[in-house]
């Protein structure tokens, strides 16, 4: 049957690595996949108990999140970010964060059809650009400085006038940069452009305390301040913080008008975090001990992986945040470096072009391997 050809999705980036995986077969123990940031450490027993014992399987869960989940998210914002948000009007649930990131341009364009541009960091998580593409919008990358922080002054007036949204990401994936979130919020307010801040790696901020766009005063967990939410929304996820990527639960918080609009649209579209997942998130947000333990694991793994990668190219600097190494490829050939690391030590990494054309000379190495697996990789060096 002949049919007109409409939109053809591009290959999913990580699927392009499948043909390389057999290069690791020569190693006892086989492939160690560090290409995707999939957590490998177990959730806490309390979280698993909540997931299996919530008795919430039969009924439809509230799309915006249960009161308990929204209150837990608000309490966490106060405890960890030093900001007070209203759980009734300024917080709502997401099915993880990726669906929210990818779907946001579509929802915002329905709200403001005269605008058609999504601004995002030029080296970043692929879903910012893909979300724009799927919504039929212009995807306009914004350059970063030498520290991988977004350069707001590089945005043209013409692009700002057409902007539906500016995405910032702190700590950044893949490069671990930290943005000036106060400046981003001011930039958006001055131009009437909503600023959405992806803060999913906030718990793994190595250079100073966690940052959020919800305050102009900086983070001071010794004193909780009222969030400054006009025109801004912060996005958080339990996937990395609490090793719950398979449960798919997160939340967004900020400007009550934006939150209300997105709540209502998402209700109609049927976006609902399963009830057991919401119960698990409540338990996870109430516990900071497991996060501190996870921080120590990632810090140790980053340091050890940097030494391993440094045997085959320049030793990468530790990130300012996140649990990825952002390593320069010898001779600027990221695909060749990917093959070298597979062949020599059996680790699979991601070529930098997955995160933007400006990153073609880098690879991303996710510190998502158990300590036993890391011992095994180190043994391969000899």
Short mmCIF file of C-alpha atoms in Angstrom, two decimals, residues 227 247 338 374:
data_model
loop_
_atom_site.label_atom_id
_atom_site.label_comp_id
_atom_site.label_asym_id
_atom_site.label_seq_id
_atom_site.Cartn_x
_atom_site.Cartn_y
_atom_site.Cartn_z
CA UNK A 227 10.00 30.57 46.56
CA UNK A 247 9.06 3.43 38.75
CA UNK A 338 34.19 4.62 22.10
CA UNK A 374 34.22 -1.40 38.73
#
